[in-house]
Coordinates of C-alpha atoms in Angstrom, one line a residue:
M1 CA 94.2 76.8 71.5
N2 CA 93.4 73.8 73.7
T3 CA 92.1 74.9 77.0
T4 CA 91.4 71.4 78.4
L5 CA 93.8 70.6 81.2
A6 CA 95.4 67.1 81.7
A7 CA 93.6 64.9 84.1
G8 CA 95.1 64.9 87.6
A9 CA 96.2 68.5 88.0
N10 CA 98.7 68.1 91.0
L11 CA 99.7 70.4 94.0
D12 CA 103.0 68.7 94.6
F13 CA 105.3 71.7 95.5
S14 CA 109.1 71.8 95.7
L15 CA 110.7 72.8 99.1
A16 CA 111.3 76.4 97.9
Q17 CA 107.8 76.7 96.6
Q18 CA 106.4 75.4 100.0
L19 CA 108.5 77.8 102.1
T20 CA 107.6 80.7 99.9
V21 CA 104.0 80.1 100.5
I22 CA 104.2 79.5 104.2
A23 CA 106.6 82.8 104.6
L24 CA 104.3 84.8 102.6
C25 CA 101.2 83.6 104.5
A26 CA 102.7 84.5 107.7
L27 CA 103.7 87.9 106.5
T28 CA 100.2 88.7 105.1
A29 CA 98.7 87.7 108.5
F30 CA 100.9 89.9 110.3
I31 CA 100.1 92.8 108.1
S32 CA 96.5 92.2 108.3
H33 CA 96.9 92.0 112.2
M34 CA 98.5 95.5 112.1
A35 CA 95.6 96.8 110.0
L36 CA 98.1 97.8 107.1
A37 CA 96.6 95.7 104.4
V38 CA 93.9 93.2 103.6
F39 CA 93.1 91.4 100.4
N40 CA 89.1 91.5 100.5
D41 CA 88.1 94.7 98.9
G42 CA 84.8 94.6 100.7
V43 CA 86.6 94.6 104.3
R44 CA 88.9 97.5 103.6
P45 CA 86.1 100.1 104.2
F46 CA 85.7 98.7 107.7
M47 CA 89.3 99.1 108.6
L48 CA 89.2 102.7 109.3
D49 CA 86.8 102.3 112.3
F50 CA 89.1 99.5 113.7
I51 CA 92.3 101.7 113.2
Q52 CA 90.6 104.6 115.0
G53 CA 89.3 102.3 117.8
R54 CA 85.7 102.6 117.0
S55 CA 85.4 98.8 116.3
T56 CA 86.8 95.9 118.1
R57 CA 89.1 93.3 116.7
S58 CA 86.5 90.6 117.1
A59 CA 83.9 92.7 115.2
T60 CA 86.2 93.4 112.3
T61 CA 87.3 89.6 112.2
A62 CA 83.6 88.8 112.1
V63 CA 83.1 91.0 109.3
S64 CA 86.0 89.7 107.2
F65 CA 84.9 86.0 107.9
G66 CA 81.4 86.8 106.7
L67 CA 82.6 88.5 103.6
S68 CA 85.3 85.9 102.8
A69 CA 84.2 82.4 103.7
G70 CA 82.1 81.8 100.6
F71 CA 85.0 82.7 98.4
I72 CA 87.5 80.5 100.2
F73 CA 85.5 77.2 100.3
G74 CA 83.3 77.9 97.3
L75 CA 85.8 79.4 94.8
G76 CA 89.5 79.3 96.2
A77 CA 89.7 75.7 97.1
P78 CA 87.8 74.3 94.2
M79 CA 89.8 76.4 91.8
A80 CA 93.2 75.3 93.2
L81 CA 92.0 71.7 93.3
S82 CA 90.8 71.6 89.6
T83 CA 93.8 73.6 88.3
G84 CA 96.7 72.6 90.4
V85 CA 97.5 76.3 90.7
L86 CA 97.0 78.5 93.9
N87 CA 95.0 81.7 94.1
P88 CA 94.5 84.7 96.3
W89 CA 91.2 83.7 97.6
L90 CA 92.8 80.5 99.0
L91 CA 95.9 82.1 100.3
F92 CA 95.1 85.8 101.2
L93 CA 91.4 85.8 102.4
P94 CA 92.2 83.3 105.3
T95 CA 95.4 85.3 106.3
D96 CA 93.1 88.4 106.4
I97 CA 90.7 86.5 109.0
L98 CA 93.6 85.0 110.9
G99 CA 95.7 88.1 111.3
L100 CA 92.7 90.1 112.5
L101 CA 91.8 87.3 114.8
A102 CA 95.1 87.1 116.3
P103 CA 95.1 88.7 119.9
K104 CA 98.8 89.3 119.8
K105 CA 101.2 90.6 117.2
W106 CA 103.5 87.5 117.2
I107 CA 100.6 85.0 117.1
A108 CA 99.5 86.5 113.8
P109 CA 102.5 85.2 111.8
I110 CA 102.2 81.7 113.5
L111 CA 98.6 81.4 112.3
G112 CA 99.4 82.6 109.1
G113 CA 102.2 80.3 108.4
A114 CA 100.1 77.4 109.7
W115 CA 97.5 78.2 107.0
G116 CA 100.3 78.1 104.6
A117 CA 101.5 74.8 105.7
V118 CA 97.9 73.4 105.4
V119 CA 97.6 74.5 101.8
V120 CA 101.0 73.3 100.7
F121 CA 100.8 69.9 102.6
G122 CA 97.3 69.2 102.8
L123 CA 95.9 70.0 99.5
N124 CA 97.8 67.6 97.5
G125 CA 96.5 64.8 99.8
A126 CA 93.0 66.0 99.2
N127 CA 93.6 66.1 95.6
N128 CA 95.0 62.6 95.3
V129 CA 92.2 61.2 97.4
A130 CA 89.5 62.9 95.2
H131 CA 91.1 61.8 92.0
D132 CA 90.9 58.2 93.4
L133 CA 87.2 58.2 93.9
P134 CA 84.7 56.5 91.4
V135 CA 83.3 60.0 90.5
D136 CA 86.3 62.2 90.0
F137 CA 84.6 65.6 90.2
L138 CA 88.0 67.5 90.2
T139 CA 88.9 66.3 86.8
A140 CA 85.4 67.2 85.7
M141 CA 85.8 70.7 87.1
Q142 CA 88.3 71.1 84.4
Q143 CA 85.5 71.5 82.1
M144 CA 85.2 75.0 83.5
S145 CA 88.4 76.2 81.8
T146 CA 86.9 76.7 78.2
P147 CA 83.7 78.8 79.2
I148 CA 85.9 80.9 81.9
L149 CA 88.6 81.7 79.3
F150 CA 86.3 82.5 76.2
L151 CA 83.4 84.3 78.0
F152 CA 86.0 86.5 80.0
T153 CA 87.0 87.8 76.6
L154 CA 83.9 89.8 76.5
F155 CA 84.2 91.9 79.6
P156 CA 85.5 94.9 77.6
V157 CA 82.7 94.8 75.4
L158 CA 80.1 94.7 78.4
A159 CA 81.9 97.5 80.0
I160 CA 81.7 99.7 76.8
T161 CA 78.1 99.1 76.3
K162 CA 77.1 99.9 80.0
Q163 CA 79.1 103.2 79.8
F164 CA 79.0 104.4 76.2
G165 CA 75.8 102.8 74.9
R166 CA 74.5 100.0 72.4
K167 CA 76.3 101.5 69.2
W168 CA 79.8 101.5 70.8
G169 CA 79.3 98.1 72.5
G170 CA 78.1 96.8 69.1
V171 CA 81.2 98.2 67.5
A172 CA 83.3 96.5 70.3
G173 CA 81.6 93.2 70.2
V174 CA 82.0 92.7 66.3
L175 CA 85.6 93.9 66.6
E176 CA 86.4 91.5 69.3
L177 CA 84.7 88.4 67.5
A178 CA 86.6 89.4 64.3
L179 CA 89.8 89.5 66.2
V180 CA 89.2 86.1 68.1
V181 CA 88.4 84.4 64.9
M182 CA 91.5 85.8 63.2
T183 CA 93.7 84.8 66.2
M184 CA 92.4 81.3 66.0
K185 CA 93.2 81.1 62.3
I186 CA 96.7 82.7 62.2
W187 CA 98.1 82.2 65.8
P188 CA 96.5 78.9 66.7
N189 CA 98.9 78.4 69.8
M190 CA 98.0 81.7 71.3
F191 CA 95.1 82.2 73.6
A192 CA 92.4 83.3 71.2
G193 CA 91.0 86.0 73.4
A194 CA 94.2 87.8 74.0
L195 CA 94.4 90.3 71.3
A196 CA 90.5 90.8 71.5
M197 CA 90.7 91.9 75.2
A198 CA 93.7 94.1 74.6
V199 CA 91.9 96.0 71.9
G200 CA 88.6 96.1 74.1
V201 CA 90.3 97.6 77.1
L202 CA 92.3 100.1 75.0
M203 CA 89.0 101.0 73.2
L204 CA 87.3 101.7 76.6
I205 CA 90.1 103.7 78.1
G206 CA 90.3 105.9 74.8
L207 CA 86.6 106.5 74.9
A208 CA 86.7 107.4 78.7
V209 CA 89.7 109.7 78.2
A210 CA 88.3 111.5 75.0
K211 CA 85.0 112.0 76.9
D212 CA 86.9 113.7 80.2
V213 CA 89.1 115.9 77.7
R214 CA 85.8 117.0 75.9
E215 CA 84.2 117.9 79.3
R216 CA 87.1 119.6 80.8
K217 CA 87.5 121.8 77.7
A218 CA 83.7 122.7 77.9
A219 CA 84.1 123.4 81.6
R220 CA 87.0 125.8 81.1
A221 CA 85.2 127.4 78.3
E222 CA 82.2 128.1 80.4
G223 CA 84.2 129.0 83.5
G224 CA 86.5 131.5 81.9
G225 CA 89.5 129.2 82.4
V226 CA 89.1 129.2 86.2
E227 CA 90.0 125.9 87.8
E228 CA 88.4 124.1 90.6
V229 CA 90.2 124.7 93.9
V230 CA 90.2 122.0 96.7
L231 CA 89.9 123.7 100.1
A232 CA 92.8 122.9 102.4
D233 CA 90.6 122.1 105.2
D234 CA 88.5 119.7 103.2
P235 CA 88.1 116.8 105.9
M236 CA 88.3 114.2 103.2
A237 CA 91.6 115.6 101.7
S238 CA 92.8 115.6 105.5
L239 CA 91.8 111.9 105.7
F240 CA 93.4 110.9 102.6
S241 CA 96.5 112.6 103.4
A242 CA 96.8 110.9 106.9
S243 CA 96.1 107.5 105.3
A244 CA 98.8 108.0 102.9
A245 CA 101.3 109.2 105.4
R246 CA 100.5 106.0 107.7
L247 CA 101.0 103.6 104.8
R248 CA 104.4 105.4 103.8
T249 CA 105.6 105.0 107.5
F250 CA 105.5 101.1 106.9
L251 CA 107.2 101.4 103.3
P252 CA 109.9 98.7 104.0
L253 CA 107.2 96.2 105.2
F254 CA 105.3 96.8 102.1
M255 CA 108.4 96.4 99.9
V256 CA 108.9 92.8 101.5
L257 CA 105.2 92.1 100.8
G258 CA 105.7 93.2 97.2
A259 CA 108.7 90.9 96.8
G260 CA 106.9 87.9 98.3
V261 CA 104.0 88.3 95.9
C262 CA 106.0 88.8 93.0
V263 CA 108.2 85.8 93.7
L264 CA 105.0 83.5 94.2
A265 CA 103.7 84.6 90.9
Q266 CA 107.1 84.0 89.2
M267 CA 107.2 80.5 90.4
H268 CA 104.1 79.8 88.2
I269 CA 102.2 78.0 91.1
F270 CA 99.9 81.1 91.6
G271 CA 97.4 82.6 89.3
G272 CA 95.7 86.0 90.3
G273 CA 92.2 85.3 88.8
E274 CA 90.0 82.6 87.4
A275 CA 90.9 82.8 83.9
T276 CA 94.6 83.3 84.9
S277 CA 94.6 79.8 87.0
F278 CA 93.7 78.0 83.9
L279 CA 96.1 79.9 81.7
I280 CA 99.1 79.2 84.1
A281 CA 98.0 75.6 84.5
K282 CA 98.5 75.2 80.7
G283 CA 101.9 77.1 80.6
H284 CA 100.5 80.2 78.8
Y285 CA 102.2 82.7 81.1
S286 CA 102.4 85.7 78.7
E287 CA 98.6 85.2 78.1
A288 CA 98.2 85.0 81.7
A289 CA 100.0 88.2 82.3
Q290 CA 98.1 90.0 79.6
V291 CA 94.8 89.0 81.3
D292 CA 95.8 90.0 84.8
F293 CA 97.2 93.4 83.3
Y294 CA 93.8 94.2 82.0
R295 CA 92.2 93.5 85.3
V296 CA 94.5 96.1 87.0
F297 CA 92.5 98.9 85.2
G298 CA 89.3 97.9 86.9
F299 CA 91.0 97.9 90.4
I300 CA 93.3 100.7 90.6
P301 CA 90.6 103.3 91.4
L302 CA 89.0 101.0 93.9
I303 CA 92.1 100.0 95.8
A304 CA 93.6 103.5 95.7
T305 CA 90.3 105.2 97.0
T306 CA 89.7 102.7 99.6
A307 CA 93.2 102.4 100.7
L308 CA 93.2 106.4 101.1
A309 CA 89.9 106.5 102.8
S310 CA 90.6 103.6 105.3
G311 CA 94.4 103.7 106.0
A312 CA 94.6 100.0 104.9
Y313 CA 96.2 99.1 101.5
G314 CA 95.6 95.8 99.3
I315 CA 97.7 92.8 100.0
A316 CA 98.5 92.4 96.3
G317 CA 98.7 96.1 95.9
F318 CA 97.2 97.2 92.5
T319 CA 98.1 93.6 91.5
L320 CA 100.7 94.7 89.0
V321 CA 102.9 92.5 90.7
Y322 CA 100.9 89.3 89.3
P323 CA 101.6 89.9 85.6
I324 CA 105.1 91.1 86.1
G325 CA 106.0 88.1 88.3
Y326 CA 104.6 85.7 85.7
L327 CA 107.2 87.0 83.0
L328 CA 110.3 87.4 85.1
P329 CA 113.0 84.7 84.4
N330 CA 114.0 84.0 88.2
P331 CA 112.8 84.6 91.8
F332 CA 115.7 86.9 92.7
L333 CA 114.9 89.4 89.8
A334 CA 111.2 89.0 90.9
A335 CA 111.9 89.9 94.6
I336 CA 113.7 93.0 93.6
V337 CA 111.1 94.2 91.0
G338 CA 108.2 93.4 93.3
A339 CA 109.8 95.4 96.2
A340 CA 110.1 98.3 93.7
V341 CA 106.6 98.1 92.3
F342 CA 105.1 98.4 95.9
A343 CA 107.4 101.1 96.7
V344 CA 106.2 103.1 93.9
E345 CA 102.6 102.3 94.4
V346 CA 102.7 103.2 98.1
L347 CA 104.6 106.5 97.4
A348 CA 102.4 107.4 94.6
L349 CA 99.2 106.5 96.4
S350 CA 98.0 110.2 97.2
Y351 CA 99.0 111.4 93.6
I352 CA 97.0 108.7 92.1
G353 CA 93.9 109.6 94.2
K354 CA 94.3 113.3 93.1
F355 CA 94.7 112.1 89.4
L356 CA 91.8 110.1 89.4
G357 CA 89.7 112.8 90.9
K358 CA 90.3 114.7 87.6
L359 CA 89.0 111.9 85.4
P360 CA 85.5 110.9 86.5
S361 CA 85.0 109.0 83.2
V362 CA 87.9 106.9 83.6
R363 CA 87.0 106.2 87.2
D364 CA 83.6 105.3 86.0
S365 CA 85.3 102.9 83.5
S366 CA 87.0 101.0 86.5
E367 CA 83.5 100.4 87.9
H368 CA 82.1 99.2 84.7
L369 CA 85.2 96.9 84.1
R370 CA 84.8 95.3 87.5
S371 CA 81.1 94.8 87.0
A372 CA 81.6 93.4 83.5
I373 CA 84.2 91.0 84.9
T374 CA 81.9 89.7 87.5
D375 CA 79.1 89.4 85.1
T376 CA 81.2 87.2 82.6
L377 CA 82.7 85.2 85.3
Q378 CA 79.5 84.6 86.9
L379 CA 78.0 83.1 83.7
A380 CA 81.1 81.3 82.6
I381 CA 81.5 79.6 86.1
L382 CA 77.9 78.7 86.2
F383 CA 78.0 77.3 82.7
G384 CA 81.4 75.5 83.3
S385 CA 80.1 74.0 86.5
L386 CA 77.0 72.5 84.7
M387 CA 79.4 71.0 82.2
A388 CA 81.3 69.6 85.0
A389 CA 78.2 68.2 86.5
N390 CA 77.4 66.7 83.0
A391 CA 80.8 65.2 82.8
M392 CA 80.7 63.4 86.1
G393 CA 76.9 62.5 86.2
A394 CA 75.1 63.4 82.9
G395 CA 71.5 64.3 83.7
L396 CA 71.6 63.4 87.3
G397 CA 74.7 65.6 87.8
I398 CA 73.1 68.5 86.4
L399 CA 70.1 68.0 88.4
V400 CA 72.1 67.9 91.6
V401 CA 74.4 70.8 90.7
G402 CA 71.9 73.1 89.1
G403 CA 69.4 72.2 91.9
L404 CA 71.9 73.2 94.7
Y405 CA 72.8 76.4 92.8
L406 CA 69.1 77.3 92.6
L407 CA 68.3 76.4 96.2
N408 CA 71.4 78.7 97.1
E409 CA 69.6 81.5 95.1
A410 CA 66.1 80.6 96.7
M411 CA 67.8 80.9 100.2
G412 CA 69.1 84.4 99.6
R413 CA 72.6 83.2 98.6
P414 CA 74.2 82.0 101.8
V415 CA 77.1 81.2 99.6
V416 CA 78.0 84.2 97.3
R417 CA 77.0 83.6 93.7
M418 CA 80.4 83.4 92.4
A419 CA 81.3 80.6 94.5
A420 CA 78.1 78.8 94.4
A421 CA 78.3 76.8 91.4
P422 CA 81.7 75.4 92.1
A423 CA 80.8 74.7 95.5
A424 CA 77.7 72.9 94.2
V425 CA 80.0 70.7 91.9
I426 CA 82.1 69.4 94.9
V427 CA 79.0 68.8 97.0
G428 CA 77.2 67.1 94.1
G429 CA 80.4 64.9 93.3
I430 CA 80.4 63.7 97.1
L431 CA 76.8 62.8 96.8
L432 CA 77.3 61.0 93.5
N433 CA 80.1 59.0 95.1
L434 CA 77.7 58.2 98.1
L435 CA 75.1 57.0 95.5
Y436 CA 77.7 54.9 93.9
W437 CA 78.6 53.2 97.1
L438 CA 74.9 52.6 97.8
D439 CA 74.7 51.0 94.2
L440 CA 72.5 53.6 93.1
F441 CA 74.6 55.4 90.7
T442 CA 77.0 54.1 87.8
P443 CA 79.8 56.6 87.1
I444 CA 80.1 57.7 83.5
K445 CA 83.1 56.2 81.7
S446 CA 85.7 59.0 80.5

């Protein structure tokens, strides 16, 4: 499959798409202001103190900004500009911040809608200006697509190796490689990693479930069939129950949110992840749905437990509305299905928490999946960024971009590692254009 995008990925949206983005940003900012949901998983644990009045709005906003700014400007904006596809870091992290920042309930949707307007009206202008520069660093950034898509395929192998050891990891690696080669040979128009990822994730889940079943059987045999009883006055159980009840109170609002996110995904102007953005840009919607569906397994336990512990849900829920939206034929059906999915998620939240408590290996698998996704994407984004640097400036480009990345590491990562390399490409591209205007650099002919 050809993973290179056409030069000049555009962000020229229709009126319906513009209004959807603006309305959804207004809604997510309002929900963030109400402390009902945030997108950043790192911010969610801080929400309980805010909800219970132990932390101020300004302090919580500062936490949200500190944990989100690097992803917004270092990953969200560069990915959107290079693919022509919006992403959650660009849309929902800023509305987390703006919603928490707003001093009044009615101000939050105004600030969120204003950010949505900046995105849909401002990005295309910035995109056009960048493509007209002597050193077109946005087109160069499309070099990132191949390493992101293919290295991302390996995340189940890494997760299996970390949880179940080198033997099972080796088996998974050989199996995935064989499936990638077979897919490229037999189905050349299909994303080569799709089948391999499916088998890898199923293998990980199968190993985890088998381990949990064995351990539960052993525990029952040793305990004479006596099951562990959770005490009714357990403070964590009481907290989880109160959080679930709080979220159910706002079920209609969550259904509207689910409808909006699903409609945005159905419009194919939005990708839920790095690999997904490039697949959506290429028109490979079924493969994008597959990739985001696998990511769900890594995030359900995290989102469920943090939501139950904090009383704040995820803006995209368990992210199931992403793959569902990509595959639905029209926005009206997407709105209905998205609302229904969020209703089921919120109503089932406490049951999911109890179920996960009985499957510790499956819970561990989700942590290993998230870690593996991060590891593969960090390498892929770094490698892809260096490829982009080479495309726009050869050795000098690699020196500038690689040097900025290493400097960020040496300074203690003021920009988070995942976002540092794309941010370095943009800064490097601007610097190469300045050198060109000073007659100190000749752009590479494409």
